[in-house]
XYZ file of C-alpha atoms in Angstrom:
717
model
C 21.542 -35.503 -11.977
C 17.948 -34.263 -11.740
C 15.872 -34.431 -8.460
C 12.406 -35.969 -8.882
C 11.109 -33.629 -6.218
C 12.469 -30.245 -7.075
C 13.376 -30.730 -10.689
C 16.692 -29.059 -9.889
C 20.314 -30.261 -10.370
C 22.119 -31.858 -7.434
C 25.708 -32.992 -7.039
C 26.384 -36.699 -6.791
C 29.588 -38.817 -6.462
C 29.875 -41.809 -8.906
C 31.271 -45.045 -7.516
C 34.884 -45.804 -8.455
C 33.981 -48.794 -10.551
C 31.987 -46.502 -12.868
C 35.103 -44.424 -13.449
C 37.121 -47.512 -14.271
C 34.347 -48.786 -16.501
C 34.134 -45.507 -18.455
C 37.935 -45.390 -18.750
C 38.062 -48.875 -20.209
C 35.319 -47.974 -22.644
C 37.258 -44.861 -23.695
C 40.480 -46.808 -24.093
C 38.762 -49.445 -26.210
C 37.042 -46.801 -28.351
C 40.307 -44.893 -28.911
C 42.060 -48.121 -29.935
C 39.263 -48.856 -32.401
C 39.374 -45.312 -33.809
C 43.158 -45.295 -34.013
C 43.268 -48.715 -35.650
C 40.599 -47.674 -38.157
C 42.417 -44.427 -39.083
C 45.746 -46.249 -39.329
C 44.259 -48.956 -41.519
C 42.698 -46.403 -43.858
C 45.962 -44.450 -44.128
C 47.994 -47.608 -44.715
C 45.583 -48.725 -47.446
C 45.851 -45.312 -49.090
C 49.651 -45.448 -48.917
C 49.760 -48.966 -50.391
C 47.370 -47.955 -53.166
C 49.435 -44.884 -54.044
C 52.636 -46.917 -54.002
C 51.137 -49.542 -56.306
C 49.834 -46.859 -58.645
C 53.221 -45.085 -58.663
C 55.121 -48.318 -59.287
C 52.675 -49.316 -61.974
C 53.007 -45.931 -63.659
C 56.788 -46.263 -63.668
C 56.997 -49.901 -64.699
C 54.063 -50.074 -67.102
C 53.665 -46.427 -68.076
C 54.375 -47.321 -71.679
C 51.565 -49.885 -71.740
C 49.149 -47.495 -70.091
C 49.798 -44.678 -72.542
C 49.838 -47.078 -75.467
C 46.397 -48.278 -74.441
C 45.250 -44.687 -74.609
C 47.171 -43.614 -77.717
C 47.690 -46.775 -79.677
C 50.697 -46.597 -81.970
C 52.392 -43.669 -80.259
C 56.175 -43.712 -79.746
C 56.970 -42.931 -76.123
C 59.989 -41.372 -74.518
C 60.795 -40.755 -70.864
C 61.355 -37.094 -70.043
C 64.433 -36.660 -67.826
C 63.024 -33.500 -66.218
C 59.708 -35.053 -65.086
C 60.278 -38.800 -65.224
C 57.057 -39.169 -67.228
C 56.541 -40.978 -70.527
C 55.248 -38.938 -73.430
C 54.369 -39.685 -77.064
C 56.405 -37.712 -79.621
C 57.044 -37.773 -83.360
C 60.215 -39.578 -84.408
C 63.042 -37.708 -86.100
C 65.629 -38.872 -88.619
C 68.330 -36.455 -89.782
C 70.433 -36.678 -92.938
C 73.334 -34.257 -93.427
C 75.156 -33.704 -96.728
C 78.125 -31.305 -96.741
C 80.015 -30.032 -99.802
C 83.409 -28.553 -98.912
C 85.498 -26.345 -101.196
C 88.635 -25.023 -99.506
C 87.422 -23.462 -96.262
C 83.839 -23.034 -97.550
C 81.066 -25.490 -96.737
C 77.555 -25.723 -98.180
C 75.354 -27.988 -96.046
C 71.866 -29.448 -96.497
C 70.188 -30.781 -93.355
C 67.120 -32.994 -93.930
C 64.912 -33.573 -90.873
C 62.269 -36.277 -91.381
C 59.438 -36.143 -88.856
C 57.235 -39.252 -88.542
C 53.958 -39.158 -86.617
C 53.446 -42.750 -85.468
C 50.316 -41.976 -83.443
C 46.638 -41.886 -84.427
C 46.344 -38.211 -83.565
C 47.138 -34.995 -85.378
C 50.242 -33.419 -83.866
C 52.368 -30.285 -83.957
C 56.101 -30.966 -83.493
C 58.675 -28.565 -82.058
C 62.365 -29.395 -82.237
C 65.273 -27.329 -80.843
C 68.496 -28.137 -82.702
C 72.034 -26.762 -83.134
C 73.978 -25.511 -86.163
C 77.487 -24.005 -86.440
C 77.637 -20.543 -84.870
C 78.504 -18.924 -88.232
C 75.853 -20.759 -90.259
C 74.064 -18.523 -92.785
C 70.700 -20.332 -93.052
C 69.141 -19.205 -96.321
C 66.840 -21.945 -97.642
C 63.888 -23.987 -96.387
C 61.931 -26.687 -98.179
C 59.013 -28.738 -96.876
C 58.535 -32.112 -98.598
C 55.142 -33.831 -98.335
C 55.293 -36.976 -100.441
C 56.240 -35.819 -103.933
C 55.273 -32.204 -103.314
C 57.798 -29.485 -102.367
C 56.823 -26.212 -100.666
C 59.533 -23.524 -100.754
C 60.028 -21.424 -97.650
C 59.995 -17.640 -97.695
C 61.937 -15.219 -95.529
C 59.702 -12.981 -93.434
C 60.003 -10.626 -90.504
C 59.850 -12.889 -87.439
C 56.468 -11.767 -86.103
C 54.899 -11.955 -89.552
C 56.310 -15.444 -90.138
C 55.018 -16.575 -86.733
C 51.530 -15.235 -87.483
C 51.483 -16.940 -90.884
C 52.440 -20.228 -89.235
C 49.774 -19.888 -86.528
C 47.091 -19.010 -89.079
C 48.031 -22.154 -91.041
C 47.828 -24.250 -87.853
C 44.302 -23.015 -87.084
C 43.096 -23.527 -90.651
C 44.377 -27.112 -90.826
C 47.210 -26.428 -93.292
C 50.636 -28.025 -93.031
C 53.349 -25.479 -92.284
C 56.966 -25.215 -91.124
C 58.699 -22.380 -89.290
C 62.472 -21.996 -88.759
C 63.490 -19.528 -86.033
C 66.881 -18.534 -84.603
C 67.225 -18.506 -80.813
C 71.004 -18.027 -80.716
C 73.457 -17.886 -83.595
C 73.981 -21.650 -83.012
C 70.507 -22.689 -81.763
C 67.444 -22.916 -84.018
C 63.870 -24.152 -83.680
C 61.860 -26.107 -86.252
C 58.071 -26.011 -85.748
C 55.740 -28.189 -87.819
C 51.972 -28.190 -87.668
C 49.164 -30.483 -88.815
C 51.168 -33.691 -89.134
C 48.521 -36.321 -89.785
C 48.300 -39.785 -88.185
C 51.013 -42.039 -89.625
C 52.279 -39.172 -91.785
C 55.882 -38.254 -92.609
C 57.145 -34.755 -93.448
C 60.719 -33.871 -94.428
C 62.180 -30.421 -93.739
C 65.280 -29.386 -95.692
C 67.446 -26.559 -94.365
C 70.446 -25.256 -96.307
C 73.213 -23.042 -95.005
C 76.659 -21.738 -95.929
C 79.583 -21.212 -93.572
C 83.362 -20.941 -93.381
C 85.534 -23.574 -91.733
C 88.236 -23.139 -89.135
C 91.858 -23.252 -90.279
C 94.868 -23.153 -87.988
C 98.194 -24.840 -87.519
C 98.119 -26.447 -90.977
C 94.741 -28.149 -90.527
C 91.136 -27.412 -91.517
C 88.390 -28.550 -89.146
C 84.698 -29.004 -89.831
C 82.453 -29.142 -86.775
C 78.774 -30.042 -87.107
C 76.934 -29.888 -83.747
C 74.336 -32.608 -83.176
C 72.871 -31.808 -79.758
C 71.878 -28.745 -77.757
C 73.347 -29.359 -74.316
C 71.219 -28.335 -71.308
C 71.917 -24.686 -70.558
C 72.357 -23.381 -67.035
C 70.047 -20.388 -66.525
C 71.236 -18.103 -63.705
C 68.592 -16.987 -61.235
C 70.662 -14.196 -59.752
C 72.222 -11.053 -61.075
C 75.857 -10.623 -60.065
C 77.660 -7.457 -59.100
C 80.486 -7.091 -61.615
C 82.750 -5.410 -59.088
C 82.449 -8.018 -56.352
C 81.991 -11.696 -55.747
C 78.686 -11.236 -53.946
C 75.349 -11.549 -55.734
C 71.925 -9.988 -55.258
C 68.496 -11.358 -56.023
C 67.544 -10.630 -59.612
C 64.095 -9.086 -59.927
C 63.959 -9.646 -63.693
C 65.163 -12.866 -65.331
C 68.640 -12.684 -66.847
C 67.572 -14.996 -69.688
C 64.075 -14.076 -70.861
C 63.975 -16.751 -73.568
C 65.220 -19.662 -71.444
C 62.361 -21.901 -72.573
C 63.373 -21.343 -76.206
C 66.882 -22.766 -75.714
C 65.999 -25.586 -73.310
C 64.866 -28.745 -75.127
C 63.333 -31.657 -73.290
C 65.993 -34.218 -72.411
C 65.504 -37.965 -72.755
C 66.128 -39.904 -69.552
C 69.589 -41.470 -69.712
C 68.078 -44.899 -68.982
C 66.169 -44.708 -72.264
C 67.541 -45.692 -75.665
C 69.114 -42.739 -77.515
C 67.007 -41.178 -80.250
C 67.217 -38.785 -83.205
C 69.613 -40.859 -85.373
C 71.807 -39.001 -87.866
C 73.404 -39.991 -91.165
C 76.208 -37.706 -92.391
C 78.398 -37.541 -95.509
C 80.962 -35.054 -96.825
C 82.107 -34.350 -100.355
C 85.532 -32.859 -99.693
C 87.644 -30.780 -102.074
C 90.401 -29.338 -99.883
C 92.167 -27.402 -102.647
C 95.514 -28.838 -101.484
C 97.137 -32.231 -101.025
C 95.646 -33.949 -97.984
C 98.000 -35.791 -95.663
C 95.562 -37.073 -93.017
C 91.820 -37.056 -92.242
C 90.665 -37.749 -88.688
C 87.411 -37.634 -86.760
C 87.367 -36.695 -83.078
C 84.114 -38.228 -81.840
C 82.953 -40.681 -84.543
C 84.245 -43.542 -86.673
C 84.394 -42.543 -90.359
C 85.018 -44.091 -93.784
C 87.308 -42.262 -96.235
C 87.136 -42.868 -99.978
C 89.978 -41.185 -101.852
C 89.149 -39.635 -105.239
C 92.497 -37.908 -105.797
C 95.187 -36.133 -103.742
C 92.884 -33.322 -102.606
C 89.386 -34.844 -102.947
C 87.706 -37.391 -100.666
C 84.285 -38.774 -99.828
C 83.808 -39.054 -96.062
C 80.968 -40.987 -94.378
C 80.012 -42.171 -90.943
C 80.705 -45.897 -90.608
C 77.248 -46.396 -89.107
C 74.282 -45.225 -91.169
C 72.478 -43.916 -88.101
C 74.346 -42.584 -85.066
C 72.553 -40.960 -82.119
C 72.624 -37.168 -81.986
C 74.472 -36.897 -78.672
C 77.827 -35.258 -79.505
C 79.391 -32.904 -82.055
C 80.691 -34.367 -85.280
C 84.191 -33.039 -86.005
C 86.501 -34.019 -88.845
C 89.964 -32.521 -89.379
C 92.129 -32.765 -92.501
C 95.757 -31.741 -92.495
C 97.773 -30.580 -95.473
C 100.954 -32.202 -96.645
C 104.134 -30.245 -95.932
C 104.089 -26.848 -97.731
C 100.938 -27.848 -99.661
C 98.703 -25.125 -98.208
C 98.547 -22.028 -100.490
C 99.549 -18.720 -98.918
C 96.287 -17.052 -99.999
C 92.955 -17.894 -101.618
C 90.183 -15.776 -103.160
C 86.548 -16.803 -103.721
C 84.098 -14.543 -105.546
C 80.393 -14.378 -106.376
C 78.168 -11.988 -108.346
C 74.696 -11.656 -106.904
C 71.973 -9.024 -107.202
C 74.138 -6.431 -108.899
C 76.904 -6.708 -106.293
C 80.241 -8.500 -106.252
C 81.425 -10.385 -103.216
C 84.918 -11.636 -102.392
C 86.162 -13.890 -99.612
C 89.907 -13.469 -99.109
C 91.999 -15.837 -97.022
C 95.590 -14.913 -96.213
C 98.097 -16.852 -94.122
C 100.465 -14.437 -92.330
C 104.040 -15.346 -91.338
C 104.377 -18.134 -88.770
C 108.072 -17.875 -87.840
C 108.516 -15.780 -84.706
C 111.198 -13.133 -84.509
C 114.040 -14.949 -82.762
C 115.516 -11.652 -81.502
C 112.288 -10.483 -79.936
C 112.415 -10.769 -76.131
C 109.591 -12.766 -74.572
C 107.465 -10.596 -72.301
C 106.675 -12.071 -68.869
C 103.041 -12.980 -68.370
C 100.358 -12.784 -65.711
C 98.078 -15.670 -66.617
C 94.783 -16.505 -64.912
C 93.275 -19.961 -65.467
C 89.501 -20.088 -64.982
C 88.143 -23.648 -64.857
C 84.501 -24.719 -64.927
C 83.712 -27.284 -62.197
C 79.919 -27.284 -62.589
C 77.840 -30.458 -62.837
C 77.942 -30.538 -66.647
C 81.728 -31.011 -66.452
C 81.384 -34.216 -64.432
C 83.359 -37.226 -65.677
C 85.363 -37.113 -68.889
C 85.028 -33.328 -69.362
C 86.585 -32.517 -65.998
C 89.299 -35.128 -66.600
C 90.181 -33.324 -69.855
C 90.050 -29.934 -68.137
C 92.329 -31.047 -65.308
C 94.841 -32.575 -67.731
C 94.847 -29.411 -69.852
C 95.223 -27.196 -66.784
C 98.104 -29.212 -65.358
C 99.961 -29.100 -68.692
C 99.409 -25.345 -68.868
C 100.674 -24.718 -65.332
C 103.801 -26.811 -65.850
C 104.603 -24.783 -68.975
C 104.992 -21.526 -67.010
C 108.440 -20.011 -66.496
C 110.017 -18.321 -63.478
C 109.195 -14.898 -64.943
C 105.472 -15.687 -65.114
C 102.829 -15.207 -62.449
C 99.578 -17.145 -62.263
C 96.355 -17.875 -60.428
C 93.587 -20.498 -60.717
C 89.886 -19.706 -60.344
C 87.269 -22.461 -60.242
C 83.540 -21.827 -60.522
C 80.249 -23.692 -60.239
C 77.429 -22.351 -58.053
C 80.209 -20.541 -56.176
C 83.546 -19.042 -57.196
C 86.842 -19.818 -55.474
C 90.431 -18.920 -56.295
C 93.688 -20.566 -55.337
C 95.254 -17.202 -54.454
C 93.837 -13.737 -53.832
C 95.983 -12.477 -56.733
C 98.596 -13.840 -59.166
C 101.636 -15.507 -57.583
C 105.118 -16.245 -59.025
C 105.350 -19.553 -60.919
C 107.903 -20.919 -58.463
C 108.486 -24.632 -58.027
C 106.725 -24.536 -54.653
C 103.667 -22.683 -55.993
C 103.401 -24.987 -59.010
C 103.298 -28.033 -56.706
C 100.524 -26.391 -54.699
C 98.676 -25.669 -57.946
C 98.926 -29.275 -59.146
C 97.506 -30.555 -55.852
C 94.693 -28.004 -56.146
C 93.947 -29.134 -59.706
C 93.855 -32.822 -58.786
C 91.328 -32.108 -56.023
C 88.813 -30.375 -58.326
C 85.306 -31.916 -58.269
C 82.388 -31.185 -60.618
C 79.062 -30.249 -59.032
C 76.536 -27.428 -58.885
C 75.468 -24.747 -61.352
C 77.431 -22.752 -63.920
C 77.688 -19.229 -62.505
C 80.045 -17.866 -65.135
C 79.698 -14.138 -64.439
C 81.284 -13.975 -60.934
C 84.357 -15.901 -62.139
C 84.739 -13.595 -65.127
C 84.347 -10.587 -62.838
C 87.201 -11.736 -60.584
C 89.408 -12.605 -63.568
C 88.942 -9.090 -65.004
C 89.463 -7.275 -61.697
C 93.052 -6.489 -62.714
C 94.730 -5.199 -65.865
C 98.035 -5.767 -67.637
C 101.014 -4.062 -66.010
C 103.714 -2.212 -67.929
C 106.168 -4.640 -69.499
C 103.893 -7.637 -68.862
C 101.112 -9.463 -70.718
C 97.917 -10.458 -68.884
C 96.056 -13.452 -70.329
C 92.894 -15.142 -69.045
C 92.304 -18.769 -70.102
C 88.765 -20.165 -69.716
C 88.368 -23.962 -69.649
C 84.650 -24.785 -69.922
C 81.915 -26.500 -71.913
C 80.097 -23.156 -71.931
C 76.673 -24.639 -71.130
C 75.021 -21.369 -70.089
C 72.068 -19.417 -71.407
C 73.147 -15.895 -70.386
C 75.741 -15.369 -73.130
C 74.741 -11.740 -73.704
C 75.441 -10.872 -70.078
C 78.945 -12.360 -70.421
C 79.673 -10.549 -73.698
C 78.549 -7.211 -72.281
C 80.797 -7.677 -69.247
C 83.799 -8.444 -71.484
C 83.224 -5.396 -73.669
C 82.889 -3.179 -70.627
C 85.829 -4.448 -68.580
C 88.376 -6.047 -70.933
C 91.022 -3.323 -70.681
C 94.385 -4.732 -71.804
C 93.463 -8.293 -70.851
C 93.270 -10.993 -73.534
C 90.822 -13.903 -73.251
C 91.456 -17.443 -74.507
C 88.557 -19.919 -74.170
C 89.108 -23.681 -74.395
C 85.959 -25.642 -75.262
C 85.780 -28.958 -73.407
C 83.607 -32.036 -73.930
C 81.412 -33.631 -76.560
C 79.091 -30.644 -77.155
C 80.723 -27.298 -76.228
C 78.890 -24.008 -76.752
C 80.722 -22.765 -79.874
C 78.801 -19.475 -79.899
C 80.151 -18.608 -76.453
C 83.715 -19.681 -77.295
C 84.065 -17.723 -80.521
C 82.550 -14.547 -79.120
C 84.672 -14.617 -75.951
C 87.748 -14.892 -78.171
C 86.478 -12.149 -80.486
C 85.491 -9.647 -77.786
C 88.447 -10.668 -75.644
C 90.900 -10.191 -78.575
C 92.211 -13.694 -78.075
C 91.975 -17.132 -79.654
C 90.032 -20.320 -78.898
C 90.380 -24.073 -79.260
C 88.348 -27.234 -78.641
C 89.369 -30.404 -76.822
C 86.913 -33.229 -77.438
C 88.851 -36.197 -76.090
C 91.477 -36.867 -73.439
C 93.861 -38.140 -76.146
C 93.874 -34.650 -77.730
C 94.870 -32.705 -74.637
C 98.643 -32.739 -75.076
C 98.616 -31.880 -78.796
C 95.860 -29.266 -78.569
C 97.385 -27.566 -75.541
C 100.800 -27.484 -77.228
C 99.341 -25.720 -80.267
C 97.280 -23.462 -78.017
C 100.278 -22.248 -76.027
C 102.281 -21.694 -79.187
C 99.658 -19.106 -80.074
C 99.791 -17.517 -76.632
C 103.591 -17.360 -76.482
C 104.507 -16.251 -79.996
C 104.258 -12.833 -81.665
C 100.893 -11.555 -82.811
C 100.081 -9.696 -86.043
C 98.424 -6.477 -84.851
C 97.111 -3.189 -86.272
C 95.982 -4.883 -89.505
C 94.522 -2.745 -92.290
C 93.659 -3.159 -95.972
C 94.306 -0.809 -98.911
C 91.909 -0.825 -101.862
C 91.811 1.498 -104.902
C 90.496 4.896 -103.864
C 87.722 4.957 -106.482
C 86.285 1.622 -105.309
C 83.499 1.461 -102.689
C 84.143 -1.530 -100.470
C 82.258 -2.758 -97.414
C 84.381 -5.321 -95.596
C 83.664 -7.628 -92.682
C 85.000 -7.552 -90.081
C 85.191 -3.781 -90.292
C 87.824 -3.808 -87.535
C 90.282 -6.626 -88.242
C 91.276 -8.528 -85.077
C 94.794 -9.498 -84.032
C 96.115 -12.738 -85.538
C 97.864 -15.437 -83.547
C 100.406 -17.889 -84.902
C 98.916 -20.410 -87.310
C 95.651 -18.496 -87.799
C 94.593 -17.097 -91.193
C 93.170 -13.685 -91.961
C 89.670 -14.066 -93.467
C 88.020 -10.987 -94.972
C 84.708 -10.835 -96.834
C 84.045 -7.763 -99.003
C 81.040 -6.411 -100.914
C 81.688 -4.142 -103.920
C 79.522 -2.356 -106.479
C 81.811 -3.395 -109.353
C 84.209 -6.215 -110.050
C 87.764 -5.510 -108.973
C 90.516 -7.419 -110.709
C 93.681 -5.874 -109.327
C 95.333 -6.602 -105.998
C 94.984 -5.360 -102.448
C 97.590 -4.506 -99.855
C 97.323 -5.892 -96.336
C 99.525 -4.294 -93.701
C 100.182 -4.691 -90.009
C 102.796 -5.165 -87.325
C 104.416 -8.550 -86.765
C 106.596 -8.881 -83.685
C 106.533 -5.093 -83.524
C 107.960 -4.738 -87.059
C 106.079 -3.477 -90.159
C 104.546 -6.306 -92.181
C 102.940 -6.137 -95.624
C 101.543 -8.636 -98.094
C 99.840 -8.386 -101.490
C 96.835 -10.506 -102.527
C 96.144 -10.870 -106.237
C 92.396 -10.943 -106.904
C 92.923 -12.193 -110.474
C 93.548 -15.715 -109.158
C 90.083 -16.464 -107.840
C 87.505 -19.234 -107.683
C 83.802 -18.671 -108.360
C 81.654 -20.027 -105.519
C 78.027 -19.655 -104.410
C 77.109 -18.336 -101.002
C 79.808 -15.674 -100.552
C 77.097 -13.001 -100.379
C 75.331 -14.874 -97.580
C 78.590 -15.224 -95.634
C 79.242 -11.479 -95.967
C 75.695 -10.637 -94.855
C 75.888 -13.075 -91.941
C 79.086 -11.432 -90.718
C 77.607 -7.937 -91.044
C 74.538 -9.063 -89.098
C 76.806 -10.372 -86.337
C 78.544 -6.989 -86.198
C 75.207 -5.170 -85.947
C 74.049 -7.455 -83.133
C 77.326 -6.831 -81.334
C 76.749 -3.067 -81.529
C 73.801 -3.497 -79.149
C 76.394 -4.102 -76.428
C 78.010 -0.779 -77.329
C 74.753 1.081 -76.654
C 73.329 1.211 -80.176
C 69.536 1.593 -80.352
C 67.797 -1.766 -80.817
C 65.395 -0.298 -83.359
C 68.323 0.906 -85.484
C 70.019 -2.480 -85.202
C 66.785 -4.336 -85.907
C 66.196 -2.417 -89.136
C 69.795 -2.896 -90.315
C 69.600 -6.623 -89.602
C 66.217 -6.963 -91.303
C 67.463 -5.189 -94.438
C 70.349 -7.652 -94.725
C 68.249 -10.683 -93.761
C 65.429 -9.995 -96.230
C 67.900 -9.098 -98.974
C 69.889 -12.329 -98.532
C 67.096 -14.661 -97.267
C 68.774 -15.260 -93.901
C 67.306 -16.476 -90.615
C 68.204 -14.068 -87.793
C 66.854 -12.937 -84.436
C 64.421 -10.692 -86.333
C 63.621 -12.844 -89.388
C 62.394 -16.406 -89.957
C 61.759 -18.833 -92.788
C 58.189 -20.093 -93.170
C 56.642 -22.595 -95.595
C 52.849 -23.111 -95.815
C 50.915 -25.691 -97.808
C 47.970 -24.018 -99.550
C 45.710 -27.071 -99.146
C 44.081 -27.726 -95.744
C 44.547 -31.317 -94.588
C 43.295 -31.518 -90.999
C 39.557 -31.913 -90.523
C 39.576 -32.939 -86.834
C 39.322 -30.181 -84.250
C 42.000 -31.273 -81.737
C 45.766 -31.375 -82.313
C 48.496 -32.368 -79.836
C 51.463 -30.025 -79.433
C 54.612 -32.084 -78.796
C 58.138 -31.017 -77.906
C 60.586 -33.407 -79.566
C 63.200 -34.327 -76.930
C 66.969 -34.394 -77.324
C 69.589 -36.822 -76.061
C 71.773 -35.938 -73.126
C 75.257 -35.133 -74.517
C 77.652 -38.065 -74.538
C 79.457 -38.697 -71.220
C 77.239 -36.220 -69.327
C 75.739 -37.234 -65.979
C 71.984 -36.715 -65.680
C 72.121 -36.642 -61.879
C 74.783 -33.890 -61.961
C 72.786 -31.755 -64.430
C 69.097 -32.332 -63.758
C 69.200 -33.963 -60.323
C 67.552 -37.216 -59.314
C 64.218 -38.082 -60.889
C 61.041 -38.497 -58.806
C 61.206 -41.851 -57.029
C 58.606 -44.516 -57.734
C 58.280 -45.534 -54.051
C 56.350 -43.352 -51.640
C 57.271 -42.416 -48.076
C 55.281 -45.308 -46.601
C 57.253 -45.325 -43.356
C 56.507 -41.661 -42.829
C 52.802 -42.253 -43.455
C 52.713 -45.141 -40.947
C 54.331 -42.885 -38.361
C 51.722 -40.225 -39.063
C 48.993 -42.850 -38.652
C 50.410 -43.819 -35.255
C 50.537 -40.156 -34.272
C 46.909 -39.651 -35.244
C 45.975 -42.739 -33.220
C 47.749 -41.378 -30.157
C 46.049 -38.007 -30.573
C 42.659 -39.687 -30.897
C 43.295 -41.600 -27.650
C 44.388 -38.480 -25.774
C 41.354 -36.458 -26.848
C 38.993 -39.312 -26.097
C 40.388 -39.846 -22.618
C 40.326 -36.137 -21.985
C 36.670 -36.048 -22.917
C 35.910 -38.929 -20.498
C 37.892 -37.601 -17.512
C 35.957 -36.908 -14.244
C 36.864 -33.241 -14.390
C 35.438 -32.943 -17.860
C 32.305 -34.881 -16.841
C 31.862 -32.661 -13.871
C 31.842 -29.522 -16.032
C 28.986 -30.720 -18.196
């Protein structure tokens, strides 16, 4: 307070009622401020909640108002709606014996009013030799050309910039491919035709044809595991560098399934057919004669959410003991030779005791029916063990656990413990395959015993190369036997584990198959194997065979050899080996042969697979790349280093902007979205939390206001 006389500051004492008055003013002001802040925050929260709910409930209408005519789909990863081209797939398969020639037609329809570029990740059989591409635009057909991958990619990108329609087919894995289309006009339809050749699987008197229809979500490990321990260290570099190339968008499971497929088979088995059955679909069978049928899906359009598998079984003793297919192409002669070795085990041969390790996948992708099948298969396998056997069970998801620290005798007590352990298995978490494999391969076969490792999994991982390298490095005398579980198992992983692990594989697609499939599977594990197989050709004939090293054969499995020769050979070849430890020999007459197309592609595809496998043996990538390219360009095959590209010469797009759209896939049948991708973003906001924050801010405002009005504070002014 200033003195009117001196102009200086003097101390005064305010009456008490002034203090009370100022306090009441401060309290009232803080209440007003707090109420105002709270009201503003609550209004913001309500607005955000309404916008979020509206986006979820009427997102389709909102996007349709922006892009009239677009087809929308909800993305399971983001929960957002997005416009994409529609896709219809038609599959026609011609079967001759164990050979199949397949044409896949993918029709892409742009229902929007914008120009779009579509990208679709799709599966094919792991041994598919893709050799032809056609792009149909109305009545016009543009033939694809095989190019080195980078060159094909550049040609496609140049076409995209210049407004020309183009298609690019690339291989991501031996069973995963990508179709890219550019400059699809508003309301326009383009059909892509892909043709491939492959061999079918024969065992136990039945031939099976498997056509995959969906790429299951792949688990991509974020850590690199120490192969000699169960611990893991942070991975500085990604294990899977191309994860985005094998990870399609997934449609939310609440949405209607998309990508309908029509499929038909023209079947000539080459023997009298006793039965034809489909594992996952309802089929129609039209008999032409004893060994020829037409097979169709009952429904014209089924969703692409599970593998199509059809199996035909021969009548008793109807299957020929050998078959030869030949083709002349480009100055070379190719032969595919199928031989069925003896199936009767040597009754006098003593059965060696076994150490058997069961490795079961309990990750989230195995939730539901897949884990039920796995548990049933595992329980049947355990109960089949004898007193001379020893066993262990390893389960893996994000972590790895084992029933015992090492194999234990298959006593009645231990088997009961194992069955309780199996029944308690629950599916959750990621698919960390490598640590489980590392533990399973920590031991080797002992003298006088056989050590077998059985993997029960859907194989939904993206780090296959890491697994294959580990097997090649640490297999020793172990033998690996994968069992593919579920509606869309990773066939590439299964076949290669069996190949590198010198074992055999099988698939179980339904709970009703478990008992039969496991019975056949254990017959192969328990009976004598044909080993040390070799072929004898005339000395003056140059022959390049695949596989160059013939694997062991298990009961019921055929020997399939593909050979390339410079001149036609019309004699016979000798095939020798050891069966049940005794010399075994059989002659195949090449005079009795059937002319078929595509044998050259099958040979080249097998040689390419061998070259790619040599990378894991330390071969230089540049050497492998050149060898693969020579085969791919010579036989028009899509590989890791080569692609098929088709470009329309006439520009069609005049507008500057073009949308780039990933075409989503269905979640595989019986998979749980929550177990794989987690819960989607919720439409409601944390309104309660925001109200609490508003109250907190109000309290803080009151405290600071009162503090500013306190006598002590006033006195320091």
